[in-house]
Amino acid sequence: MGTIDLRSDTVTRPTAAMRAAMAKAEVGDDVFGDDPTVNDLEARSAAMFGMEAGLFFPSGTQSNLAALMAHCGRGEEVIVGQDAHTYRYEGGGAAVLGSIQPQPLQNLPDGTLDLAMVDAAVKPDDSHFAVTRLLALENTIGGKVIGRDYLARALTLAWKRGLSTHLDGARIFNAAVKLGSPVNALCAGFDTVSVCLSKGLGAPAGTVLVGHQALVHRARRIRKMLGGGMRQAGILAAAGLHALENHVARLAEDHANAERLAKGPRAQASGSSPCRPTWSS
Ligand SMILES: *Cc1c(COP(=O)(O)O)cnc(C)c1O
């Protein structure tokens, strides 16, 4: 058996069936809205998440940035976790390219934000302060699954304080499979959700942003501005559709393998375990 590369769930290769789906994808110019496979992926993702609209992006970083820019105007503020991808791992794009001020809060050990701290971080309507516009959460975050109870309380607080909401759901299917809850239930109430197709789902590229029609419409303009308008992108969207149809249930296998590894390679019977990692330097 060859080396198993455990650096990330991004280190995947399309299966033969996925490549076949890509090869026979119908395509058109997606900047003109003419790519039937992209349109299909966007519509099916929206339906799956119980949202009004979907939009296909080349990467999750661009999808998160476009979403944050769709929510927040220049100089407005997003409340976000210190450990959140949108804050920590996206090159400061929201600030640099979106002129959005992040208000980072320390994540609790379970990955959530203390809702009393969120409440206290919302700025009063006073010209000293940036306008607090958005609460951005992430699920899963750092491998931790956030449950529906917490999300419901966070959304209730956001609504009470007049904030809009974005969920970085790059790995929302991992959370859904772990919790045994469909993604539409897990994401209900969020204004926008960004969903990675190229992590555990195994597509070579792509993220879909789903959410309210007006926000997704705005994000489409921003996507073009950020250089994310792709042409015959149906070849990539076909991989995403194939992943949504065939790879979601298989995340349970990844979870089982990850749990075995977490218990320690040594705990596996030495020698013959099928998931014994071969570390490369
Ligand atoms: C991977 C990831 C993204 C987006 O990453 P890209 O590599 O730009 O697709 C966003 N959020 C989280 C939580 C991620 O893990």
Short mmCIF file of C-alpha atoms and ligand atoms in Angstrom, two decimals:
data_model
loop_
_atom_site.label_atom_id
_atom_site.label_comp_id
_atom_site.label_asym_id
_atom_site.label_seq_id
_atom_site.Cartn_x
_atom_site.Cartn_y
_atom_site.Cartn_z
CA MET A 1 0.00 0.00 0.00
CA GLY A 2 1.26 3.48 -0.82
CA THR A 3 1.68 6.41 1.52
CA ILE A 4 -1.52 7.89 2.92
CA ASP A 5 -1.18 11.67 2.87
CA LEU A 6 -2.82 12.99 6.01
CA ARG A 7 -1.86 16.66 5.75
CA SER A 8 -5.40 17.68 4.87
CA ASP A 9 -8.74 16.48 3.53
CA THR A 10 -7.94 18.70 0.54
CA VAL A 11 -5.29 16.24 -0.64
CA THR A 12 -7.69 14.18 -2.73
CA ARG A 13 -7.89 12.97 -6.32
CA PRO A 14 -11.06 12.72 -8.37
CA THR A 15 -12.35 9.18 -8.73
CA ALA A 16 -12.76 7.60 -12.17
CA ALA A 17 -16.52 8.12 -11.89
CA MET A 18 -16.03 11.80 -11.03
CA ARG A 19 -13.68 12.27 -13.97
CA ALA A 20 -16.23 10.60 -16.25
CA ALA A 21 -18.93 12.99 -15.02
CA MET A 22 -16.58 15.93 -15.69
CA ALA A 23 -15.73 14.67 -19.17
CA LYS A 24 -19.34 14.47 -20.26
CA ALA A 25 -20.52 17.70 -18.57
CA GLU A 26 -22.57 20.05 -20.69
CA VAL A 27 -20.97 23.49 -20.60
CA GLY A 28 -21.59 27.09 -21.61
CA ASP A 29 -20.21 30.49 -20.67
CA ASP A 30 -21.07 30.85 -16.99
CA VAL A 31 -20.31 34.59 -16.93
CA PHE A 32 -23.31 34.87 -19.28
CA GLY A 33 -25.23 32.46 -17.02
CA ASP A 34 -25.17 29.94 -19.87
CA ASP A 35 -23.51 26.94 -18.26
CA PRO A 36 -26.26 24.39 -17.59
CA THR A 37 -24.12 22.28 -15.25
CA VAL A 38 -23.14 25.27 -13.10
CA ASN A 39 -26.78 26.38 -13.05
CA ASP A 40 -27.79 22.88 -12.01
CA LEU A 41 -25.22 22.76 -9.21
CA GLU A 42 -26.29 26.18 -7.93
CA ALA A 43 -29.99 25.30 -8.00
CA ARG A 44 -29.52 21.89 -6.43
CA SER A 45 -27.25 23.23 -3.70
CA ALA A 46 -29.76 25.94 -2.86
CA ALA A 47 -32.55 23.37 -2.68
CA MET A 48 -30.49 21.01 -0.55
CA PHE A 49 -29.78 23.80 1.94
CA GLY A 50 -33.31 25.20 1.85
CA MET A 51 -31.97 28.51 0.53
CA GLU A 52 -33.22 30.77 -2.27
CA ALA A 53 -30.10 30.84 -4.43
CA GLY A 54 -26.63 29.41 -4.95
CA LEU A 55 -23.42 30.65 -6.55
CA PHE A 56 -20.39 28.62 -7.62
CA PHE A 57 -16.91 29.87 -6.71
CA PRO A 58 -13.44 28.60 -7.56
CA SER A 59 -12.45 28.56 -3.88
CA GLY A 60 -13.87 28.81 -0.39
CA THR A 61 -11.72 31.82 0.40
CA GLN A 62 -13.29 33.73 -2.45
CA SER A 63 -16.78 32.59 -1.49
CA ASN A 64 -16.33 33.72 2.13
CA LEU A 65 -14.87 37.05 1.02
CA ALA A 66 -17.67 37.71 -1.47
CA ALA A 67 -20.24 36.78 1.19
CA LEU A 68 -18.69 39.10 3.78
CA MET A 69 -18.55 41.89 1.20
CA ALA A 70 -22.18 41.23 0.25
CA HIS A 71 -23.19 41.60 3.92
CA CYS A 72 -20.91 44.46 4.98
CA GLY A 73 -20.29 47.84 3.41
CA ARG A 74 -17.00 49.69 3.66
CA GLY A 75 -16.04 50.32 7.29
CA GLU A 76 -18.67 48.00 8.69
CA GLU A 77 -17.83 45.29 11.15
CA VAL A 78 -18.00 41.51 11.36
CA ILE A 79 -17.93 39.67 14.70
CA VAL A 80 -15.89 36.51 14.16
CA GLY A 81 -13.84 33.96 16.09
CA GLN A 82 -10.05 34.32 16.47
CA ASP A 83 -9.78 30.79 15.09
CA ALA A 84 -12.21 31.31 12.21
CA HIS A 85 -10.93 30.66 8.72
CA THR A 86 -12.46 33.94 7.47
CA TYR A 87 -10.44 35.87 10.04
CA ARG A 88 -7.25 33.87 10.47
CA TYR A 89 -6.54 31.94 7.30
CA GLU A 90 -7.68 34.14 4.43
CA GLY A 91 -4.83 36.63 4.31
CA GLY A 92 -6.89 39.35 5.97
CA GLY A 93 -8.88 39.61 2.74
CA ALA A 94 -12.02 40.99 4.38
CA ALA A 95 -10.00 43.94 5.70
CA VAL A 96 -7.64 44.34 2.74
CA LEU A 97 -10.08 43.87 -0.13
CA GLY A 98 -13.43 44.44 1.54
CA SER A 99 -12.63 47.34 3.89
CA ILE A 100 -14.48 45.35 6.53
CA GLN A 101 -13.36 45.68 10.14
CA PRO A 102 -13.10 42.34 11.92
CA GLN A 103 -14.03 42.20 15.62
CA PRO A 104 -12.40 38.90 16.57
CA LEU A 105 -13.44 37.12 19.78
CA GLN A 106 -11.63 34.24 21.44
CA ASN A 107 -13.22 30.92 20.57
CA LEU A 108 -14.19 28.71 23.50
CA PRO A 109 -12.58 25.26 23.67
CA ASP A 110 -15.60 23.74 21.89
CA GLY A 111 -15.15 26.16 18.97
CA THR A 112 -18.17 28.33 19.79
CA LEU A 113 -18.20 32.01 20.71
CA ASP A 114 -19.46 33.07 24.15
CA LEU A 115 -22.78 34.67 23.26
CA ALA A 116 -22.58 37.17 26.13
CA MET A 117 -19.28 38.34 24.61
CA VAL A 118 -20.88 38.55 21.18
CA ASP A 119 -23.71 40.60 22.65
CA ALA A 120 -21.24 42.93 24.36
CA ALA A 121 -19.19 43.31 21.17
CA VAL A 122 -22.07 44.79 19.18
CA LYS A 123 -21.30 48.50 19.00
CA PRO A 124 -23.87 51.14 19.88
CA ASP A 125 -25.05 53.56 17.19
CA ASP A 126 -22.43 56.21 17.88
CA SER A 127 -20.11 57.88 15.37
CA HIS A 128 -17.06 56.66 17.31
CA PHE A 129 -17.76 53.12 16.29
CA ALA A 130 -17.87 51.02 13.18
CA VAL A 131 -21.35 49.75 12.41
CA THR A 132 -21.56 46.14 13.56
CA ARG A 133 -23.27 44.38 10.68
CA LEU A 134 -22.53 40.67 10.68
CA LEU A 135 -21.98 37.63 12.87
CA ALA A 136 -19.84 35.03 11.09
CA LEU A 137 -19.66 31.50 12.51
CA GLU A 138 -17.97 28.34 11.28
CA ASN A 139 -19.11 24.71 11.41
CA THR A 140 -17.14 22.51 11.73
CA ILE A 141 -14.39 24.65 13.28
CA GLY A 142 -10.98 23.15 13.98
CA GLY A 143 -12.52 19.70 13.59
CA LYS A 144 -15.23 20.44 16.15
CA VAL A 145 -18.90 20.07 15.39
CA ILE A 146 -21.24 22.81 16.60
CA GLY A 147 -24.74 21.61 17.44
CA ARG A 148 -28.07 23.03 16.42
CA ASP A 149 -28.93 24.24 19.96
CA TYR A 150 -25.99 26.63 20.05
CA LEU A 151 -26.60 27.78 16.49
CA ALA A 152 -30.24 28.54 17.31
CA ARG A 153 -29.20 30.62 20.32
CA ALA A 154 -26.56 32.46 18.26
CA LEU A 155 -29.08 33.23 15.52
CA THR A 156 -31.64 34.46 18.05
CA LEU A 157 -29.05 36.84 19.48
CA ALA A 158 -28.03 38.03 16.01
CA TRP A 159 -31.64 38.77 15.10
CA LYS A 160 -32.23 40.55 18.41
CA ARG A 161 -29.21 42.77 17.76
CA GLY A 162 -30.04 43.36 14.10
CA LEU A 163 -27.02 41.48 12.73
CA SER A 164 -27.01 39.46 9.57
CA THR A 165 -25.41 36.02 9.67
CA HIS A 166 -22.90 34.05 7.62
CA LEU A 167 -21.86 30.46 8.22
CA ASP A 168 -18.53 29.24 6.90
CA GLY A 169 -19.73 25.72 6.32
CA ALA A 170 -16.66 24.54 4.43
CA ARG A 171 -17.12 21.21 6.24
CA ILE A 172 -20.82 21.47 7.04
CA PHE A 173 -21.40 18.00 5.56
CA ASN A 174 -18.98 16.57 8.10
CA ALA A 175 -21.06 18.20 10.84
CA ALA A 176 -24.30 16.98 9.28
CA VAL A 177 -23.09 13.40 8.97
CA LYS A 178 -21.72 13.43 12.52
CA LEU A 179 -24.94 14.86 13.97
CA GLY A 180 -27.22 12.80 11.74
CA SER A 181 -28.97 16.01 10.76
CA PRO A 182 -29.66 17.19 7.20
CA VAL A 183 -27.78 20.33 6.17
CA ASN A 184 -30.97 22.33 5.67
CA ALA A 185 -31.88 21.81 9.33
CA LEU A 186 -28.35 22.59 10.48
CA CYS A 187 -28.12 25.80 8.44
CA ALA A 188 -31.70 27.05 8.80
CA GLY A 189 -31.79 30.72 9.70
CA PHE A 190 -28.40 31.72 8.33
CA ASP A 191 -28.50 34.38 5.62
CA THR A 192 -25.57 32.85 3.72
CA VAL A 193 -23.62 29.58 3.97
CA SER A 194 -20.37 28.76 2.17
CA VAL A 195 -19.87 25.06 1.40
CA CYS A 196 -16.62 23.50 0.18
CA LEU A 197 -16.78 20.81 -2.48
CA SER A 198 -13.02 20.23 -2.60
CA LYS A 199 -12.34 19.06 0.96
CA GLY A 200 -13.71 15.76 2.20
CA LEU A 201 -16.15 15.65 -0.72
CA GLY A 202 -13.22 15.22 -3.07
CA ALA A 203 -13.96 17.57 -5.98
CA PRO A 204 -10.82 19.08 -7.55
CA ALA A 205 -12.04 22.67 -6.95
CA GLY A 206 -15.08 24.66 -6.02
CA THR A 207 -17.30 26.04 -3.30
CA VAL A 208 -20.95 26.99 -3.41
CA LEU A 209 -22.36 29.95 -1.56
CA VAL A 210 -26.05 29.54 -0.77
CA GLY A 211 -28.39 32.08 0.78
CA HIS A 212 -30.94 34.80 0.26
CA GLN A 213 -31.48 35.82 -3.33
CA ALA A 214 -30.54 39.47 -2.77
CA LEU A 215 -27.25 38.59 -1.04
CA VAL A 216 -26.29 35.98 -3.63
CA HIS A 217 -27.11 38.47 -6.39
CA ARG A 218 -24.74 40.98 -4.78
CA ALA A 219 -22.10 38.26 -4.30
CA ARG A 220 -22.23 37.49 -8.04
CA ARG A 221 -21.15 41.03 -8.88
CA ILE A 222 -18.41 40.84 -6.24
CA ARG A 223 -17.25 37.45 -7.55
CA LYS A 224 -16.69 39.04 -10.98
CA MET A 225 -14.83 41.93 -9.36
CA LEU A 226 -12.59 39.46 -7.49
CA GLY A 227 -11.76 37.62 -10.71
CA GLY A 228 -13.91 34.59 -9.96
CA GLY A 229 -16.12 34.72 -13.06
CA MET A 230 -15.28 31.47 -14.82
CA ARG A 231 -16.33 30.48 -18.32
CA GLN A 232 -16.98 26.79 -19.15
CA ALA A 233 -16.94 25.97 -15.46
CA GLY A 234 -19.45 23.16 -15.87
CA ILE A 235 -16.53 20.75 -15.98
CA LEU A 236 -15.79 21.69 -12.37
CA ALA A 237 -19.43 21.94 -11.37
CA ALA A 238 -19.98 18.38 -12.64
CA ALA A 239 -17.37 17.20 -10.16
CA GLY A 240 -19.21 19.09 -7.41
CA LEU A 241 -22.55 17.56 -8.36
CA HIS A 242 -20.98 14.12 -8.43
CA ALA A 243 -19.51 14.75 -4.97
CA LEU A 244 -22.84 15.90 -3.53
CA GLU A 245 -24.57 12.83 -4.91
CA ASN A 246 -21.97 10.21 -4.09
CA HIS A 247 -19.50 11.35 -1.45
CA VAL A 248 -21.52 12.80 1.42
CA ALA A 249 -22.40 9.50 3.06
CA ARG A 250 -18.80 8.36 2.75
CA LEU A 251 -17.67 11.09 5.17
CA ALA A 252 -18.66 8.66 7.93
CA GLU A 253 -15.74 6.47 6.79
CA ASP A 254 -13.37 9.45 7.12
CA HIS A 255 -14.69 10.09 10.62
CA ALA A 256 -14.16 6.47 11.63
CA ASN A 257 -10.60 6.51 10.25
CA ALA A 258 -9.86 9.86 11.93
CA GLU A 259 -11.11 8.49 15.24
CA ARG A 260 -8.87 5.46 14.94
CA LEU A 261 -5.89 7.70 14.19
CA ALA A 262 -6.77 10.00 17.08
CA LYS A 263 -6.51 7.04 19.42
CA GLY A 264 -2.94 6.68 18.17
CA PRO A 265 -1.28 4.61 15.48
CA ARG A 266 0.37 2.57 18.24
CA ALA A 267 -3.03 1.46 19.51
CA GLN A 268 -3.67 -0.20 16.17
CA ALA A 269 -2.31 -3.71 16.03
CA SER A 270 1.19 -3.10 14.76
CA GLY A 271 1.99 -4.02 11.21
CA SER A 272 -1.13 -4.87 9.35
CA SER A 273 -3.67 -2.15 10.15
CA PRO A 274 -5.17 -0.78 6.95
CA CYS A 275 -4.97 2.77 8.26
CA ARG A 276 -1.49 2.63 9.74
CA PRO A 277 0.00 5.94 8.56
CA THR A 278 3.34 6.04 6.81
CA TRP A 279 4.73 9.42 7.76
CA SER A 280 6.79 11.10 5.13
CA SER A 281 9.24 13.80 6.12
C1 LIG B 1 -10.66 25.26 3.44
C2 LIG B 1 -11.54 26.21 4.13
C3 LIG B 1 -12.04 27.35 3.51
C4 LIG B 1 -11.75 27.74 2.09
O1 LIG B 1 -10.58 27.33 1.60
P1 LIG B 1 -10.15 27.32 0.07
O2 LIG B 1 -8.88 26.56 0.15
O3 LIG B 1 -10.00 28.73 -0.35
O4 LIG B 1 -11.20 26.62 -0.74
C5 LIG B 1 -12.88 28.16 4.24
N1 LIG B 1 -13.22 27.87 5.49
C6 LIG B 1 -12.79 26.77 6.11
C7 LIG B 1 -13.24 26.48 7.50
C8 LIG B 1 -11.93 25.91 5.46
O5 LIG B 1 -11.50 24.81 6.09
#
